[in-house]
C-alpha cells in the first residue's frame, strides 16, 4: 500500500508533494485542473496564493460571462427592431394593396355609371333614328311598338320610360293638338307658362307608369327648359339638373335625358339646328333605379353619393344603409361631366369592404416577432441562470474537493512518514543484525574447525554444521532485506547506457557463468534516463536468476533485448530454463516468495521483489511470461520520461 502511494505520487497521478506545478491529473488537464488547484496549494504557499488569485479571477470572469450582457440585450433589441420593421413594412404593403383595391372598385363604379348612361343615350338615339325612319314623326302607336321592342323593364332598368317631346311653335299649336287628340281626345298641354317655348311630352311608354307626364310642357321650368335648349343647340344628348319626376310617387331625385331630333338632317350650324329643331326623344330617370343591376349595393363594397351642383341625386351615406361605415377607411371624389352637367360622385369604403379586406398578417408578424423576442430573452435568462447555478455547483464541488484534498494530503504525509520510518527500521535492523550474525557464523565455523579431527560424535558435528548454515542463510536474508530497503533512497537520475550496464553485470557474474553451457545474446539496448545503481541491481537479479534456474545438462540460452514502445522502453530477459507454473507467475514478485527448497535452488526470495521495486521506482511495470520446462521471459518497461 505504501509502495502504491509512493509510486502514484512520485509518478504524476496526483503529484501532491513534488513542489512543481503540474496542471493535470492523469493527463486530463481542463476537467480537473480546477480541482487540482485546490489540491496543490498545500505544498507551496507562494504558488497557493497565485493559484487562489487565478481561481478568484477565473470565478469572477465566469460569473461575469454567466450573466446577461450588452450583446444579449443588443440581440434582443435588434430582433425587436426587426420585428417592428417587418411589421411596419407588411402593414404598409397590406394598406397599399387594400387602397389599390378600393381605387379599382371606385373606378369600376364610375365606369359602370358612365357605361350605363351611355347605354341609355344609345336607346334615346335609337328612338331618334326610328323617328327619322318614319319621316320625322311617329304616332303614339308606332312609338308604343318601338318602346315595347326596347324591353325597358329588362334592359333599361334605370329609366321610367321613353317618350317623345315635340317642339311646338305657337302657329302650329292647333295642328299639334288636333293630331294628338285624334287618338286621345283629352290630351292637353300643361302647365301654362310664359317661357316662350312649348315643349310638351307627346307620348311616353309605358304610358300607364307615366300618365302624369303626358302633356307636360318641359319648358314650364328653367331646369328642364335649359337642358332642352342646350340639346337643341348642341345637337347632343343632354341631361337636366336634379328634378323630382311628376310621375314618381316616391318623390326621389331624378333627371331627364334628352336626345334632339330635327326636321331636316342638315343641322351643321346653330342656326340650322334652332330652325330645324323638331323635338326630343327623352327618358325620365329616377337615380336610385339607375343603380339596379350591376351597380346594386350588394354587388359592391363601396358606398356612392351623386350630387349635381350641391344637390343630391343619390346618397347612400346614411346610417340606416346596410354596411354603413361611419368612419370609412377610404374615400374618393370624382367630378365627371355628364351630358352637359357636372356630377360630383363620392365613393367610400363600406363595412363590408373593411371586413373583406381585413388582413391579420401584419398583426401576426408583430405578435409572432414579439413572442420570438420574448422566448429569446427567456432563453438568455434561463441560460444565465443555469450558468450561475453551474458556477455555484462548481464552487461547492471545489470546496468539497479542497476539503478532501486536505484530508488526502494529511494521509499522504502520515503514510510517507510511516513509510520512511519503516524503511529506516528495516535498514537499521538488517544493518545491526549483520554484526551478531557474522559473529555467530564465525564462531560456528571456528567450532566446526576445532571439532574436526576430534572424536566428537557425528551428531554434534552435524548440529554445528546446521547452525553454521542457518547463520549464513540468516545473513543472506538480512543482507537482502537491507538491500531492498536501500532501493530508492536518494537515487540520482542519469543517462544510463544499458549496453554498457549489461556488459558490467555479465562481467560481475563471470564466476557464475559456465562458458561451455551458456550462450548470452544481448541486443541493441538504448541509453535511457534512469537510476543506474538500481538498474544494475535489476539486470543482476534477472540474469543471475536465469543462470540459477537453468535446466541441468542443457546449454542456457539467455537473450537480453529492448523494443521502443513509444512512451516506454520495453526490456526483455528471456531464458530456456526450468520455467514457472502459471499459477505462480504473479506471486514470485512478492518478497520472500520462493518456489523451490534451499537444497534444490538456494536463495532468499528477495531478488524479484527488488526488481519490482526498481521498476516501480522508474514508473514502469514488470511481469513474466513463462511455462514449466519451457523457459521464462521477464519483461519490464521504463518510461522514456521519468516523472519525479
Ligand atoms: P531467489 O532468491 O529464490 O532467486 P527470487 O525472488 O529471485 O528469489 O525468485 C523467486 C522465485 O522465482 C525463485 O525462487 C524461482 O522459483 C522463481 N524464478 C525466478 N527467476 C526464475 C527463472 N529465470 N526461471 C525460473 N524460475 C525463476
XYZ file of C-alpha atoms and ligand atoms in Angstrom:
671
model
C 0.000 0.000 0.000
C 2.813 2.318 0.977
C 4.565 1.460 -2.236
C 1.419 2.086 -4.239
C 1.013 5.564 -2.826
C 4.648 6.250 -3.288
C 4.553 5.275 -6.942
C 1.403 7.208 -7.667
C 2.558 10.334 -6.002
C 6.027 10.112 -7.453
C 4.898 9.488 -10.981
C 2.361 12.074 -11.615
C -1.035 10.706 -10.811
C -1.616 13.227 -8.099
C 1.743 14.987 -7.776
C 0.881 16.473 -4.475
C 4.299 16.757 -2.907
C 6.662 17.371 -5.757
C 6.875 21.132 -5.357
C 6.298 21.623 -9.057
C 3.177 22.872 -10.674
C 1.563 20.140 -12.634
C -1.532 21.105 -14.456
C -3.144 17.745 -14.877
C -4.296 14.696 -13.121
C -3.905 11.602 -15.234
C -3.234 13.845 -18.200
C -6.749 15.257 -18.229
C -5.942 18.880 -17.883
C -9.011 21.089 -18.100
C -11.605 18.887 -16.451
C -9.736 18.557 -13.196
C -7.281 21.395 -13.320
C -9.781 23.493 -11.385
C -9.933 20.920 -8.621
C -6.235 20.367 -8.804
C -5.734 23.969 -7.932
C -7.196 23.103 -4.570
C -5.027 20.043 -4.215
C -1.855 21.791 -4.916
C -1.708 24.759 -2.538
C -0.918 22.569 0.450
C 2.610 22.177 -0.790
C 3.742 25.670 -1.575
C 2.452 28.893 -0.039
C 3.515 31.245 -2.841
C 2.077 29.085 -5.541
C -1.001 28.669 -3.382
C -1.636 32.412 -3.288
C -1.014 32.782 -7.013
C -3.422 29.946 -7.675
C -6.027 31.410 -5.338
C -5.833 34.701 -7.214
C -6.105 32.818 -10.519
C -9.140 30.924 -9.225
C -10.841 34.062 -7.980
C -10.107 35.829 -11.260
C -11.437 32.910 -13.223
C -14.502 32.654 -10.979
C -15.149 36.349 -11.397
C -14.744 36.062 -15.179
C -17.059 33.062 -15.276
C -19.650 34.819 -13.132
C -19.490 37.790 -15.459
C -19.741 35.563 -18.514
C -22.684 33.763 -16.933
C -24.865 36.877 -16.614
C -26.790 38.896 -19.184
C -24.569 41.192 -21.224
C -24.933 44.109 -23.531
C -24.744 41.805 -26.546
C -27.676 39.751 -25.252
C -29.675 42.948 -24.991
C -28.370 44.012 -28.393
C -29.556 40.745 -29.956
C -32.995 41.101 -28.345
C -33.243 44.803 -29.293
C -32.176 44.115 -32.877
C -34.655 41.300 -33.101
C -37.386 43.594 -31.723
C -36.434 46.313 -34.190
C -36.506 43.779 -36.996
C -39.955 42.636 -35.892
C -41.226 46.232 -35.808
C -39.622 46.901 -39.189
C -41.172 43.849 -40.818
C -44.498 44.612 -39.142
C -44.454 48.201 -40.407
C -43.408 47.097 -43.899
C -46.093 44.450 -44.046
C -48.668 46.967 -42.737
C -47.777 49.474 -45.443
C -47.844 46.745 -48.097
C -51.231 45.478 -46.982
C -52.582 49.036 -46.695
C -51.343 49.790 -50.200
C -52.939 46.640 -51.524
C -56.266 47.469 -49.882
C -56.091 51.040 -51.107
C -55.466 49.817 -54.640
C -58.389 47.505 -54.342
C -60.609 50.354 -53.178
C -59.398 52.536 -56.050
C -60.148 49.766 -58.520
C -63.608 49.278 -57.120
C -64.341 53.011 -57.040
C -63.108 53.425 -60.630
C -65.229 50.474 -61.631
C -68.307 52.125 -60.155
C -67.643 55.314 -62.136
C -67.069 53.283 -65.295
C -70.275 51.394 -64.743
C -72.265 54.609 -64.226
C -70.753 56.114 -67.384
C -71.394 52.941 -69.372
C -74.924 52.770 -68.139
C -75.667 56.373 -69.132
C -74.021 55.655 -72.463
C -76.348 52.720 -72.925
C -79.379 54.895 -72.172
C -78.096 57.523 -74.536
C -77.889 54.837 -77.215
C -81.502 53.964 -76.519
C -82.509 57.613 -76.952
C -80.597 57.892 -80.223
C -82.212 54.711 -81.446
C -85.542 56.463 -80.762
C -84.311 59.451 -82.773
C -83.245 57.132 -85.595
C -86.631 55.423 -85.564
C -88.411 58.777 -85.816
C -86.167 59.690 -88.758
C -87.041 56.429 -90.394
C -90.715 57.434 -90.027
C -90.118 60.649 -91.948
C -89.634 62.797 -88.917
C -92.650 61.846 -86.931
C -94.322 58.857 -85.356
C -97.748 58.439 -83.876
C -98.415 57.073 -80.451
C -98.968 53.507 -81.621
C -95.776 53.430 -83.635
C -93.878 54.750 -80.626
C -95.508 52.149 -78.465
C -94.260 49.432 -80.825
C -90.748 50.895 -80.711
C -90.723 51.197 -76.915
C -92.013 47.687 -76.479
C -89.164 46.441 -78.658
C -86.701 48.097 -76.317
C -87.803 45.838 -73.405
C -87.342 48.656 -70.965
C -88.021 46.827 -67.689
C -85.448 44.212 -68.603
C -82.733 46.039 -70.478
C -83.072 49.597 -69.172
C -83.985 49.264 -65.572
C -82.918 52.785 -64.675
C -85.434 54.655 -66.738
C -89.064 55.170 -66.020
C -89.931 55.191 -69.698
C -89.024 56.602 -73.050
C -91.015 59.308 -74.700
C -91.172 61.987 -77.334
C -91.278 65.754 -76.703
C -92.281 67.907 -79.619
C -91.175 71.450 -80.265
C -94.485 73.220 -80.897
C -94.147 76.733 -82.226
C -97.190 78.924 -81.441
C -98.516 78.832 -85.023
C -98.526 75.054 -85.073
C -100.174 74.568 -81.674
C -103.648 73.884 -83.002
C -102.450 71.435 -85.632
C -100.418 69.701 -82.975
C -103.326 69.457 -80.551
C -105.597 68.135 -83.278
C -103.137 65.478 -84.162
C -102.724 64.401 -80.563
C -106.437 64.478 -79.797
C -107.267 62.196 -82.666
C -106.319 59.305 -80.550
C -106.517 60.964 -77.114
C -109.360 63.487 -77.011
C -108.410 64.587 -73.506
C -104.862 65.354 -74.386
C -103.808 68.766 -73.071
C -100.586 70.664 -72.531
C -99.808 71.744 -69.015
C -98.898 73.776 -67.095
C -99.478 77.169 -68.584
C -96.429 79.469 -68.592
C -94.830 82.349 -70.415
C -91.376 80.969 -71.088
C -91.676 81.420 -74.855
C -91.391 77.735 -75.741
C -93.788 74.883 -75.975
C -92.106 71.539 -75.443
C -94.904 69.160 -74.422
C -94.378 65.479 -73.798
C -96.473 63.966 -76.575
C -96.265 60.335 -75.580
C -94.285 58.172 -73.317
C -94.147 54.439 -72.919
C -95.101 52.633 -70.829
C -97.824 55.179 -70.526
C -99.514 53.585 -67.569
C -96.498 54.359 -65.345
C -96.064 57.851 -66.672
C -99.594 59.235 -67.069
C -98.738 62.348 -65.079
C -96.056 63.200 -67.567
C -98.237 63.044 -70.703
C -98.824 66.576 -71.973
C -96.323 68.077 -69.520
C -94.607 71.018 -71.072
C -90.915 70.697 -70.119
C -90.476 74.373 -70.965
C -92.502 75.310 -67.943
C -89.489 75.443 -65.665
C -85.926 76.583 -66.173
C -84.070 73.361 -65.336
C -85.928 71.251 -67.847
C -86.029 74.047 -70.408
C -82.332 74.924 -70.159
C -81.253 71.342 -70.807
C -83.733 71.073 -73.690
C -82.451 74.235 -75.358
C -78.896 73.059 -74.830
C -79.744 69.757 -76.519
C -81.370 71.690 -79.347
C -78.386 73.984 -79.789
C -75.673 71.349 -79.499
C -77.408 68.520 -81.265
C -76.099 66.329 -78.488
C -77.759 64.359 -75.725
C -78.198 66.394 -72.523
C -79.499 65.834 -69.071
C -81.297 68.173 -66.722
C -80.214 69.068 -63.210
C -81.873 67.144 -60.380
C -85.632 67.100 -60.513
C -88.463 65.264 -58.889
C -90.362 63.458 -61.601
C -94.047 64.229 -61.684
C -94.765 60.557 -62.202
C -92.512 59.355 -59.319
C -94.744 58.561 -56.394
C -91.731 58.198 -54.121
C -90.566 61.703 -55.000
C -86.917 60.736 -55.146
C -84.431 62.771 -57.181
C -84.067 62.109 -60.873
C -83.341 63.829 -64.141
C -84.461 63.922 -67.746
C -82.260 62.737 -70.533
C -82.823 64.367 -73.903
C -81.685 63.498 -77.442
C -82.798 66.117 -80.009
C -84.165 65.446 -83.452
C -84.653 67.847 -86.316
C -86.930 68.248 -89.328
C -84.016 68.281 -91.640
C -80.987 66.129 -91.454
C -78.706 69.054 -92.254
C -78.078 70.611 -88.895
C -74.457 71.682 -89.021
C -74.874 75.229 -87.724
C -76.554 76.506 -84.600
C -78.996 78.438 -86.678
C -79.942 75.405 -88.715
C -80.372 73.396 -85.521
C -82.571 76.066 -83.980
C -84.655 76.359 -87.143
C -84.967 72.654 -87.741
C -85.498 71.662 -84.092
C -88.473 69.298 -84.082
C -88.336 67.787 -80.640
C -86.533 65.338 -78.392
C -86.627 61.717 -77.515
C -86.422 61.730 -73.764
C -86.179 59.429 -70.804
C -87.030 60.308 -67.250
C -84.619 58.824 -64.708
C -85.067 58.072 -61.085
C -81.467 57.829 -59.962
C -81.883 55.079 -57.413
C -83.228 52.911 -60.233
C -80.062 53.673 -62.193
C -78.206 51.719 -59.558
C -80.056 48.496 -60.248
C -78.347 45.561 -61.881
C -74.557 45.535 -61.808
C -74.470 48.647 -59.642
C -76.675 47.056 -56.975
C -75.433 47.669 -53.411
C -74.889 44.010 -52.676
C -72.561 43.777 -55.692
C -70.108 46.323 -54.399
C -68.285 47.157 -51.198
C -68.254 50.873 -51.655
C -70.895 53.474 -50.954
C -71.873 56.119 -53.512
C -73.346 59.579 -53.446
C -74.030 61.625 -56.590
C -74.639 65.332 -56.442
C -75.196 67.893 -59.091
C -74.326 71.439 -58.168
C -74.658 70.653 -54.461
C -77.991 68.887 -54.861
C -78.034 65.184 -54.157
C -79.233 62.911 -56.909
C -78.357 59.827 -54.953
C -76.931 59.277 -51.482
C -76.003 56.111 -49.621
C -74.244 57.970 -46.838
C -76.936 57.213 -44.322
C -76.793 55.378 -41.032
C -79.597 53.045 -41.985
C -77.761 51.860 -45.104
C -76.521 48.278 -44.974
C -72.797 48.102 -44.225
C -72.706 51.799 -43.406
C -69.286 52.716 -42.057
C -69.360 55.959 -40.039
C -65.593 56.217 -40.385
C -64.702 54.805 -43.813
C -61.150 53.623 -44.453
C -61.018 55.225 -47.854
C -62.860 57.984 -49.734
C -62.612 59.279 -53.238
C -64.406 62.057 -55.076
C -64.858 62.175 -58.829
C -66.039 65.186 -60.783
C -67.335 63.913 -64.093
C -69.003 65.707 -66.951
C -72.268 64.058 -67.736
C -74.132 65.253 -70.773
C -73.814 68.924 -70.041
C -73.817 68.680 -66.265
C -71.082 68.095 -63.788
C -71.691 65.359 -61.276
C -69.714 65.014 -58.119
C -69.547 61.354 -57.273
C -68.280 60.441 -53.825
C -67.184 56.868 -53.296
C -66.214 55.448 -49.915
C -65.442 52.066 -48.436
C -68.172 50.293 -46.502
C -68.107 47.954 -43.557
C -68.299 45.030 -45.978
C -65.099 46.296 -47.588
C -63.432 46.606 -44.181
C -64.402 43.027 -43.306
C -63.432 41.653 -46.683
C -60.026 43.295 -46.679
C -59.193 42.647 -43.080
C -55.672 41.221 -43.109
C -54.259 39.702 -39.958
C -50.792 39.228 -41.489
C -49.084 42.353 -40.034
C -50.584 41.700 -36.613
C -49.496 38.051 -36.785
C -45.983 39.167 -37.728
C -45.926 41.579 -34.800
C -47.285 39.067 -32.294
C -45.050 36.277 -33.667
C -41.985 38.518 -33.594
C -42.680 39.712 -30.053
C -43.219 36.097 -28.993
C -39.891 35.070 -30.520
C -38.174 38.021 -28.832
C -39.729 37.089 -25.509
C -38.613 33.495 -25.972
C -35.130 34.673 -26.889
C -34.934 36.802 -23.781
C -36.293 33.945 -21.656
C -33.693 31.644 -23.198
C -30.930 34.079 -22.331
C -32.281 34.418 -18.815
C -32.545 30.650 -18.445
C -29.029 30.155 -19.764
C -27.620 32.774 -17.471
C -29.490 31.235 -14.527
C -28.188 27.792 -15.495
C -24.689 29.254 -15.741
C -24.936 30.795 -12.313
C -26.219 27.538 -10.870
C -23.426 25.606 -12.570
C -20.925 28.044 -11.115
C -22.404 27.709 -7.655
C -22.311 23.951 -8.032
C -18.701 24.090 -9.218
C -17.825 26.257 -6.228
C -19.461 23.824 -3.845
C -17.671 20.930 -5.534
C -14.405 22.805 -5.364
C -14.835 23.404 -1.682
C -15.608 19.744 -1.182
C -12.572 18.742 -3.246
C -10.437 21.186 -1.338
C -11.534 19.596 1.891
C -10.897 16.101 0.539
C -7.535 17.150 -0.849
C -6.518 18.468 2.539
C -7.566 15.203 4.129
C -5.704 13.256 1.453
C -2.650 15.400 1.923
C -2.656 14.641 5.621
C -2.992 10.907 4.950
C -0.214 11.042 2.408
C 2.060 12.843 4.860
C 1.271 10.274 7.523
C 1.877 7.420 5.075
C 5.107 8.899 3.861
C 6.319 9.355 7.421
C 5.456 5.821 8.378
C 6.903 4.521 5.094
C 10.111 6.335 5.777
C 10.167 5.076 9.370
C 9.597 1.512 8.183
C 12.396 1.758 5.625
C 14.701 3.198 8.236
C 13.730 0.490 10.679
C 14.312 -2.270 8.100
C 17.647 -0.815 7.147
C 18.754 -0.278 10.726
C 17.521 -3.705 11.839
C 19.178 -5.510 8.951
C 22.348 -3.494 9.419
C 22.503 -4.118 13.173
C 21.689 -7.810 12.758
C 24.650 -8.237 10.428
C 27.186 -7.980 13.184
C 25.832 -10.650 15.640
C 25.081 -12.935 12.708
C 28.609 -12.571 11.419
C 29.876 -13.414 14.914
C 27.539 -16.404 15.105
C 28.689 -17.574 11.711
C 32.392 -17.082 12.538
C 32.169 -18.885 15.836
C 30.210 -21.792 14.402
C 32.877 -22.145 11.677
C 35.575 -21.974 14.340
C 33.758 -24.599 16.371
C 33.468 -26.742 13.315
C 37.175 -26.456 12.605
C 38.064 -27.268 16.204
C 35.805 -30.260 16.322
C 37.231 -31.560 13.090
C 39.569 -34.493 13.702
C 38.271 -34.994 17.302
C 36.212 -37.851 18.439
C 33.061 -35.861 18.805
C 30.081 -37.679 17.736
C 28.868 -37.097 14.210
C 25.561 -35.795 15.623
C 27.319 -32.875 17.326
C 29.303 -32.164 14.208
C 26.117 -32.206 12.115
C 24.398 -29.827 14.556
C 27.258 -27.371 14.394
C 27.123 -27.554 10.592
C 23.338 -26.792 10.628
C 23.945 -23.822 12.921
C 26.646 -22.545 10.626
C 24.450 -22.919 7.512
C 21.422 -21.336 9.234
C 23.554 -18.389 10.324
C 24.771 -17.999 6.737
C 21.235 -18.111 5.368
C 20.132 -15.639 8.000
C 22.954 -13.328 6.976
C 21.940 -13.598 3.339
C 18.324 -12.817 4.226
C 19.253 -9.842 6.356
C 21.593 -8.633 3.620
C 18.833 -8.999 1.050
C 16.416 -7.127 3.306
C 18.939 -4.346 3.738
C 19.488 -4.010 0.022
C 15.705 -3.999 -0.519
C 15.193 -1.202 1.969
C 18.022 0.775 0.384
C 16.371 0.898 -3.038
C 15.137 4.358 -3.861
C 16.916 6.113 -1.014
C 18.145 9.335 -2.610
C 18.610 7.931 -6.112
C 20.246 10.030 -8.814
C 18.694 10.205 -12.251
C 21.306 9.899 -15.003
C 21.622 8.838 -18.610
C 22.298 5.121 -18.488
C 23.816 3.262 -21.417
C 22.102 -0.087 -20.984
C 24.549 -1.927 -23.263
C 27.461 -0.901 -21.026
C 25.417 -1.606 -17.918
C 24.525 -5.149 -19.030
C 28.177 -5.799 -20.032
C 29.203 -4.816 -16.487
C 26.539 -7.046 -14.943
C 27.710 -10.021 -17.039
C 31.296 -9.271 -16.007
C 30.219 -9.229 -12.329
C 28.627 -12.642 -12.813
C 31.572 -14.022 -14.714
C 32.420 -16.513 -11.987
C 28.922 -17.954 -12.054
C 28.865 -18.354 -15.815
C 29.815 -21.717 -17.169
C 31.177 -20.640 -20.561
C 30.602 -24.103 -22.039
C 26.966 -24.271 -21.108
C 25.916 -20.637 -21.530
C 25.102 -18.613 -24.627
C 24.253 -14.984 -23.874
C 22.886 -12.751 -26.597
C 22.491 -9.034 -25.912
C 20.527 -6.974 -28.446
C 20.959 -3.300 -29.151
C 19.999 -1.664 -25.889
C 19.198 2.057 -25.619
C 20.649 4.764 -23.456
C 17.858 5.686 -21.105
C 17.148 8.117 -18.363
C 17.173 6.169 -15.060
C 18.763 5.284 -11.749
C 21.979 3.475 -12.640
C 22.692 1.604 -9.385
C 19.114 0.365 -9.205
C 19.090 -0.658 -12.891
C 22.338 -2.546 -12.318
C 20.655 -4.433 -9.472
C 17.621 -5.147 -11.680
C 19.622 -6.720 -14.503
C 21.872 -8.505 -11.979
C 18.888 -10.215 -10.334
C 17.200 -11.191 -13.602
C 20.408 -12.524 -15.248
C 21.577 -14.346 -12.111
C 18.121 -15.962 -11.816
C 18.389 -17.136 -15.416
C 21.793 -18.628 -14.603
C 20.442 -20.199 -11.408
C 17.220 -21.649 -12.827
C 18.777 -23.217 -15.932
C 17.993 -26.800 -16.904
C 20.648 -29.273 -15.863
C 22.840 -30.508 -18.729
C 21.294 -28.078 -21.190
C 23.035 -25.118 -22.647
C 21.484 -21.914 -21.259
C 20.253 -19.576 -23.968
C 19.941 -16.108 -22.440
C 18.589 -13.218 -24.550
C 18.510 -9.612 -23.445
C 16.668 -7.183 -25.714
C 14.711 -3.953 -25.796
C 11.984 -2.503 -28.054
C 10.727 1.051 -28.393
C 7.045 1.239 -27.321
C 6.552 4.936 -27.857
C 6.345 6.401 -24.410
C 8.216 3.459 -22.836
C 11.196 1.229 -23.406
C 10.250 -2.417 -23.089
C 13.106 -4.710 -21.963
C 13.024 -8.496 -22.037
C 15.324 -11.001 -20.314
C 14.442 -14.474 -21.530
C 15.910 -17.861 -20.835
C 15.281 -21.506 -21.764
C 15.430 -22.589 -18.104
C 13.078 -24.578 -15.918
C 10.182 -22.148 -16.308
C 7.440 -21.310 -13.795
C 3.993 -22.772 -13.288
C 1.309 -20.359 -14.463
C -0.379 -20.080 -11.059
C 2.798 -18.616 -9.529
C 3.521 -16.008 -12.173
C 2.201 -13.135 -10.061
C 3.384 -14.414 -6.699
C 7.094 -14.599 -7.457
C 7.442 -10.809 -7.282
C 6.392 -10.854 -3.603
C 9.204 -10.553 -1.090
C 10.437 -13.919 0.329
C 8.318 -15.868 -2.162
C 10.260 -18.866 -3.415
C 9.104 -21.876 -5.398
C 11.932 -24.253 -4.506
C 13.695 -25.595 -1.442
C 17.090 -24.310 -0.414
C 18.597 -27.656 -1.289
C 17.371 -27.557 -4.871
C 17.934 -23.867 -5.584
C 19.371 -21.760 -2.769
C 18.159 -18.197 -2.474
C 16.481 -15.560 -0.304
C 13.279 -14.807 -2.264
C 14.143 -11.116 -2.339
C 15.625 -10.814 -5.856
C 12.397 -10.320 -7.863
C 10.893 -8.119 -5.125
C 13.947 -5.912 -5.599
C 13.380 -5.950 -9.374
C 9.775 -4.871 -8.946
C 10.753 -2.071 -6.583
C 13.349 -0.772 -9.057
C 10.889 -0.834 -11.972
C 8.229 0.899 -9.879
C 10.762 3.496 -8.856
C 11.111 4.361 -12.553
C 7.329 4.377 -13.033
C 7.269 1.199 -15.137
C 5.748 -2.279 -14.862
C 7.235 -5.740 -14.584
C 5.751 -9.130 -15.417
C 6.795 -12.595 -16.563
C 5.659 -14.896 -19.363
C 6.598 -18.471 -18.594
C 5.519 -22.068 -18.650
C 7.027 -25.003 -16.872
C 10.110 -26.519 -18.574
C 9.907 -24.070 -21.441
C 11.832 -21.117 -20.089
C 10.802 -17.694 -18.863
C 10.707 -14.191 -20.290
C 10.857 -11.354 -17.780
C 9.567 -8.096 -19.231
C 9.699 -4.643 -17.758
C 9.023 -1.144 -19.051
C 10.909 2.024 -18.255
C 9.183 5.289 -19.263
C 11.264 7.489 -21.510
C 10.384 10.459 -19.346
C 10.772 9.772 -15.654
C 8.352 11.885 -13.658
C 9.860 12.883 -10.360
P 15.508 -16.478 -5.250
O 16.419 -15.984 -4.232
O 14.823 -17.746 -4.925
O 16.117 -16.489 -6.599
P 13.862 -14.583 -6.413
O 12.962 -13.542 -5.841
O 14.909 -14.083 -7.293
O 14.338 -15.454 -5.282
O 12.960 -15.534 -7.249
C 11.757 -16.019 -6.687
C 11.393 -17.305 -7.324
O 11.032 -17.159 -8.679
C 12.509 -18.257 -7.398
O 12.647 -18.994 -6.158
C 12.154 -19.130 -8.569
O 11.315 -20.170 -8.115
C 11.418 -18.234 -9.466
N 12.316 -17.772 -10.519
C 12.936 -16.574 -10.578
N 13.600 -16.439 -11.717
C 13.376 -17.576 -12.442
C 13.789 -18.073 -13.700
N 14.547 -17.342 -14.514
N 13.373 -19.282 -14.100
C 12.556 -19.993 -13.293
N 12.125 -19.634 -12.102
C 12.552 -18.403 -11.646
